[in-house]
């Protein structure tokens, strides 16, 4: 079964069957103002903090046929009564002649045909604006004259999204609506919470005369609310009640009489759902976006933004689905995850229990550094504000208030009081930023550490370089009995929480890679002394690691507080963990023979056709000694599920060993575009990565969940571009070292790097996976595989002959 197809020429995915197994969504606007729109027109919109300033009531747990946040009704007269339907399919579920939801970059366009009426709605948030635009074009495609009414609907939530669900007394008493009448029948229907009245209002308006309106849900559905969204009884009457709600469940419904449309005739209504301090303050912008040409040009601006964003790298490989992902959907998802972190999706409900993850954001930002390096720098600067003076970091933070918290540390009183990996990721992203830009001045910027005195004054600050060095020193000085990094509360795997004294072999390797990156930086800066120190740290950790980590066929994942291994053949459950294998290669710690054996074991024990499982076999019962991982059934999430974030690390490890066939197999088996024909099994959007797929120990093997906001986006993008295609920024220039399937005849990449365009054609005449015979640059052969930095705004032709 498939529900749609990719249209790369328009950079859209087009859904043609509204009955997708779960809602498929798209992001509009930014965390400043925006949210997501589902493919049947429902929308969850927030301004700033999704927990404290939410506009629409989108309840993902309601059945998919329900009204969620926003919808649109049309009606016309048939047999002397009103025929009502929604051109979005839900909530009226009428039979459609055509249904298309175009999932575009920062806009969604829903195009449908019902009863001889074509509706074409484009939904987006203009840049820098606090409003959702819905541009609604209605065309009479029948051969008779039809009188059409257009009735857009918004259902509000209280600003405080959690309270909306927990206090059913206070909330309805505070919600109110008020109408503002303007000239020529235009109206602005506002909505506010009584106590917030002077601070902010939501409003819903359009550029078309409004004959009547409704703001009370009970009136709209009628029969004291026993009417339904499928057939709101008030729509059977000529006009709406013009009620200004004084309490209750507030909605906004605007009745537009388009009048008589001749066959072929089109009319357009543009609605705005926005938020402002007052109607007076909002008015100039409302008037601006009532002009169709302003609306069109705001949409053009969005298209231009993405033109520019995506033009930083374009690839042509023999694999069409890889091209779709690397050219469009994957970089786009990287930007979304960097901006929205884990705040708001169908799965992350943004209700305040979770802020931005320090480790998540440090990894997400790596996915945007090529396209938006300076935005990346601003973001990394924020992250460094959350680092503590001892070098480790707070676990979560709020990017608006810049407050931070310790994540789950609070849950276990006597638990180790830090996460052992957070601070190392930000070193990787900072060095990655420097390799992309060579903006070494950044290293001298002074940034306070998070620690404050009782008055809120910062207790310490340091340059960016000091921040990075303290991160290294933290891990260096927090080691256990084997000389390996202590696990703390958890490492990347949040759900394995061992008692104090446990050690993490994953962090040993993450530290190894971090040291290598810092060594590159020290070499570039000419700081020989620090370079030598880090080399010693590296060799020291490598030695400790290799003394105790080998289990025979793979690497161990943890030592618990008694020094017993986890992720070993001696464990009956959780015997082998994927990250222990991939990262031992990525760090450079694994000797070649063990590296190969470990990756072969992954291929044998952990690889499935839908991706690589995180561990095997799954834990079968709750075990408080191990932690959260044992709360999932085997095959789900961290407990032997296919946790997609980790799959690109295996692609990278295989590529480092020269195994292009496997690297690509691993790329391909999780590419969501390859699931397009398997949607009944996979269920989630085929145009973005999910966080997890159920593993083969689960009866629903292959089922994806938690799409969109996942670190998978950033890492697959890096694995695909830097390791498989092998185009890697370095301090010396752009390194080219592809590792591709042997049967590829070659590929082409156009990439901007340091203000020059590198047009790279790779040819693979002898059908190998890795290895370069010659490279010519602008017609002359060069030594080595690093193309120099030009900084000349020009295009340079690079021909790479593998061999
Ligand atoms: C979730 C968390 C991430 C963690 C991962 C594995 O994706 O957001 O921080 O690394 O789970 O536990």
Short mmCIF file of C-alpha atoms in Angstrom, two decimals, residues 304-496:
data_model
loop_
_atom_site.label_atom_id
_atom_site.label_comp_id
_atom_site.label_asym_id
_atom_site.label_seq_id
_atom_site.Cartn_x
_atom_site.Cartn_y
_atom_site.Cartn_z
CA UNK A 304 13.63 31.34 -1.74
CA UNK A 305 14.85 30.51 1.75
CA UNK A 306 14.79 26.81 0.92
CA UNK A 307 16.39 27.41 -2.50
CA UNK A 308 19.30 28.96 -0.74
CA UNK A 309 19.37 26.45 2.11
CA UNK A 310 19.40 23.41 -0.15
CA UNK A 311 21.74 24.87 -2.75
CA UNK A 312 24.66 24.44 -0.34
CA UNK A 313 24.83 20.82 -1.38
CA UNK A 314 23.13 18.88 -4.13
CA UNK A 315 23.92 15.31 -5.04
CA UNK A 316 23.29 13.04 -8.00
CA UNK A 317 23.77 9.42 -7.07
CA UNK A 318 22.48 6.33 -8.89
CA UNK A 319 19.91 5.96 -6.11
CA UNK A 320 16.87 8.17 -6.68
CA UNK A 321 15.54 7.76 -3.17
CA UNK A 322 18.87 8.70 -1.65
CA UNK A 323 18.84 11.78 -3.89
CA UNK A 324 15.37 12.77 -2.67
CA UNK A 325 16.47 12.47 0.90
CA UNK A 326 19.92 14.09 0.67
CA UNK A 327 18.78 16.93 -1.57
CA UNK A 328 15.49 17.80 0.07
CA UNK A 329 13.90 15.96 2.92
CA UNK A 330 16.86 15.07 5.10
CA UNK A 331 18.47 18.55 5.27
CA UNK A 332 15.00 19.93 5.80
CA UNK A 333 14.39 17.58 8.72
CA UNK A 334 17.78 18.57 10.15
CA UNK A 335 16.61 22.18 10.27
CA UNK A 336 13.32 21.20 11.88
CA UNK A 337 14.97 19.14 14.61
CA UNK A 338 17.52 21.83 15.29
CA UNK A 339 14.70 24.34 15.72
CA UNK A 340 12.05 22.27 17.45
CA UNK A 341 14.31 19.86 19.29
CA UNK A 342 11.93 17.38 20.95
CA UNK A 343 9.24 19.95 21.75
CA UNK A 344 6.29 19.44 19.52
CA UNK A 345 5.20 16.58 17.31
CA UNK A 346 2.50 13.95 17.34
CA UNK A 347 4.65 12.18 19.91
CA UNK A 348 6.35 14.97 21.83
CA UNK A 349 3.43 16.97 23.11
CA UNK A 350 5.29 20.01 24.42
CA UNK A 351 3.43 20.00 27.72
CA UNK A 352 6.29 21.12 29.84
CA UNK A 353 7.72 17.86 31.09
CA UNK A 354 10.63 18.11 28.76
CA UNK A 355 12.76 20.96 27.48
CA UNK A 356 15.55 20.99 24.93
CA UNK A 357 18.05 18.22 25.48
CA UNK A 358 21.64 19.35 25.72
CA UNK A 359 22.93 16.22 24.04
CA UNK A 360 20.13 16.19 21.47
CA UNK A 361 20.65 19.79 20.44
CA UNK A 362 24.44 19.44 20.33
CA UNK A 363 23.98 16.66 17.78
CA UNK A 364 21.07 18.23 15.90
CA UNK A 365 23.02 21.40 15.19
CA UNK A 366 25.66 19.43 13.30
CA UNK A 367 23.03 18.77 10.63
CA UNK A 368 22.66 22.45 9.70
CA UNK A 369 26.24 23.70 9.81
CA UNK A 370 26.77 23.48 6.08
CA UNK A 371 23.63 25.43 5.20
CA UNK A 372 23.31 27.84 8.12
CA UNK A 373 26.72 27.97 9.83
CA UNK A 374 26.14 31.25 11.64
CA UNK A 375 22.76 30.20 12.92
CA UNK A 376 24.58 27.10 14.13
CA UNK A 377 27.14 29.24 15.90
CA UNK A 378 24.43 31.22 17.71
CA UNK A 379 22.88 27.97 18.80
CA UNK A 380 26.18 26.47 19.97
CA UNK A 381 26.76 29.67 21.96
CA UNK A 382 23.45 29.04 23.75
CA UNK A 383 24.49 25.49 24.51
CA UNK A 384 27.78 26.61 25.98
CA UNK A 385 25.85 28.85 28.39
CA UNK A 386 24.34 25.65 29.80
CA UNK A 387 27.69 24.02 30.48
CA UNK A 388 28.76 23.99 34.12
CA UNK A 389 32.11 25.22 35.35
CA UNK A 390 33.31 21.73 36.17
CA UNK A 391 32.95 20.94 32.47
CA UNK A 392 29.82 18.78 32.39
CA UNK A 393 26.46 20.21 31.37
CA UNK A 394 22.92 20.65 32.56
CA UNK A 395 20.80 18.04 30.79
CA UNK A 396 17.92 20.14 29.49
CA UNK A 397 17.32 23.81 28.88
CA UNK A 398 14.71 26.25 27.73
CA UNK A 399 16.03 28.24 24.78
CA UNK A 400 13.75 31.18 25.56
CA UNK A 401 14.37 31.65 29.27
CA UNK A 402 17.77 29.93 29.15
CA UNK A 403 16.85 28.17 32.37
CA UNK A 404 18.08 24.60 32.65
CA UNK A 405 17.40 21.44 34.60
CA UNK A 406 19.08 18.17 35.43
CA UNK A 407 16.67 15.93 33.51
CA UNK A 408 15.84 12.67 35.26
CA UNK A 409 18.57 13.06 37.85
CA UNK A 410 15.83 14.29 40.13
CA UNK A 411 14.06 10.96 39.95
CA UNK A 412 16.67 8.91 41.79
CA UNK A 413 17.91 10.50 44.94
CA UNK A 414 21.10 8.55 45.45
CA UNK A 415 21.92 8.32 41.76
CA UNK A 416 25.13 9.53 40.16
CA UNK A 417 24.53 13.21 39.61
CA UNK A 418 25.47 13.87 36.01
CA UNK A 419 25.07 12.52 32.50
CA UNK A 420 28.40 11.32 31.26
CA UNK A 421 28.08 12.26 27.59
CA UNK A 422 26.29 15.65 27.31
CA UNK A 423 29.33 17.92 27.44
CA UNK A 424 31.32 15.91 24.89
CA UNK A 425 28.77 16.34 22.11
CA UNK A 426 29.06 20.11 22.18
CA UNK A 427 32.81 19.80 21.60
CA UNK A 428 32.05 17.79 18.47
CA UNK A 429 29.57 20.36 17.19
CA UNK A 430 31.89 23.29 17.93
CA UNK A 431 34.82 21.72 16.10
CA UNK A 432 32.49 20.77 13.28
CA UNK A 433 31.43 24.42 13.03
CA UNK A 434 35.09 25.51 12.96
CA UNK A 435 35.94 23.03 10.23
CA UNK A 436 33.08 24.37 8.15
CA UNK A 437 33.94 28.05 8.61
CA UNK A 438 37.45 28.45 10.11
CA UNK A 439 35.92 31.13 12.35
CA UNK A 440 38.64 30.70 14.98
CA UNK A 441 37.70 34.02 16.61
CA UNK A 442 34.77 32.19 18.05
CA UNK A 443 37.17 30.33 20.32
CA UNK A 444 38.03 33.61 22.06
CA UNK A 445 34.46 34.62 22.84
CA UNK A 446 33.80 34.72 26.55
CA UNK A 447 30.75 32.79 27.72
CA UNK A 448 29.57 32.38 31.33
CA UNK A 449 29.21 28.89 32.74
CA UNK A 450 25.77 27.94 34.00
CA UNK A 451 26.57 28.03 37.73
CA UNK A 452 24.99 31.01 39.58
CA UNK A 453 25.09 32.42 43.08
CA UNK A 454 21.89 32.95 45.06
CA UNK A 455 21.32 36.29 43.32
CA UNK A 456 21.60 34.76 39.91
CA UNK A 457 25.04 36.12 39.13
CA UNK A 458 27.32 33.96 37.10
CA UNK A 459 30.08 32.37 39.17
CA UNK A 460 32.54 31.77 36.39
CA UNK A 461 33.08 32.31 32.72
CA UNK A 462 35.60 31.28 30.12
CA UNK A 463 36.37 31.48 26.44
CA UNK A 464 34.78 28.98 24.10
CA UNK A 465 38.12 27.18 23.99
CA UNK A 466 38.12 26.90 27.78
CA UNK A 467 34.62 25.50 27.66
CA UNK A 468 35.80 22.79 25.28
CA UNK A 469 38.87 22.04 27.37
CA UNK A 470 36.86 21.77 30.56
CA UNK A 471 34.57 19.28 28.86
CA UNK A 472 37.58 17.12 28.09
CA UNK A 473 38.95 17.47 31.63
CA UNK A 474 35.62 16.48 33.14
CA UNK A 475 35.68 13.11 31.44
CA UNK A 476 39.40 12.75 32.03
CA UNK A 477 38.89 13.12 35.77
CA UNK A 478 35.73 11.03 36.15
CA UNK A 479 36.85 7.49 35.54
CA UNK A 480 36.18 4.23 37.33
CA UNK A 481 37.95 1.00 38.26
CA UNK A 482 38.91 0.08 34.70
CA UNK A 483 40.05 3.62 33.96
CA UNK A 484 36.96 4.08 31.78
CA UNK A 485 34.54 7.02 32.06
CA UNK A 486 31.99 6.64 34.83
CA UNK A 487 28.47 6.26 33.47
CA UNK A 488 26.93 8.85 35.77
CA UNK A 489 23.15 8.72 35.59
CA UNK A 490 23.22 7.64 31.93
CA UNK A 491 25.06 8.17 28.68
CA UNK A 492 23.51 8.46 25.20
CA UNK A 493 21.23 5.60 26.15
CA UNK A 494 19.02 7.37 28.65
CA UNK A 495 17.37 4.16 29.70
CA UNK A 496 20.29 2.22 31.16
#
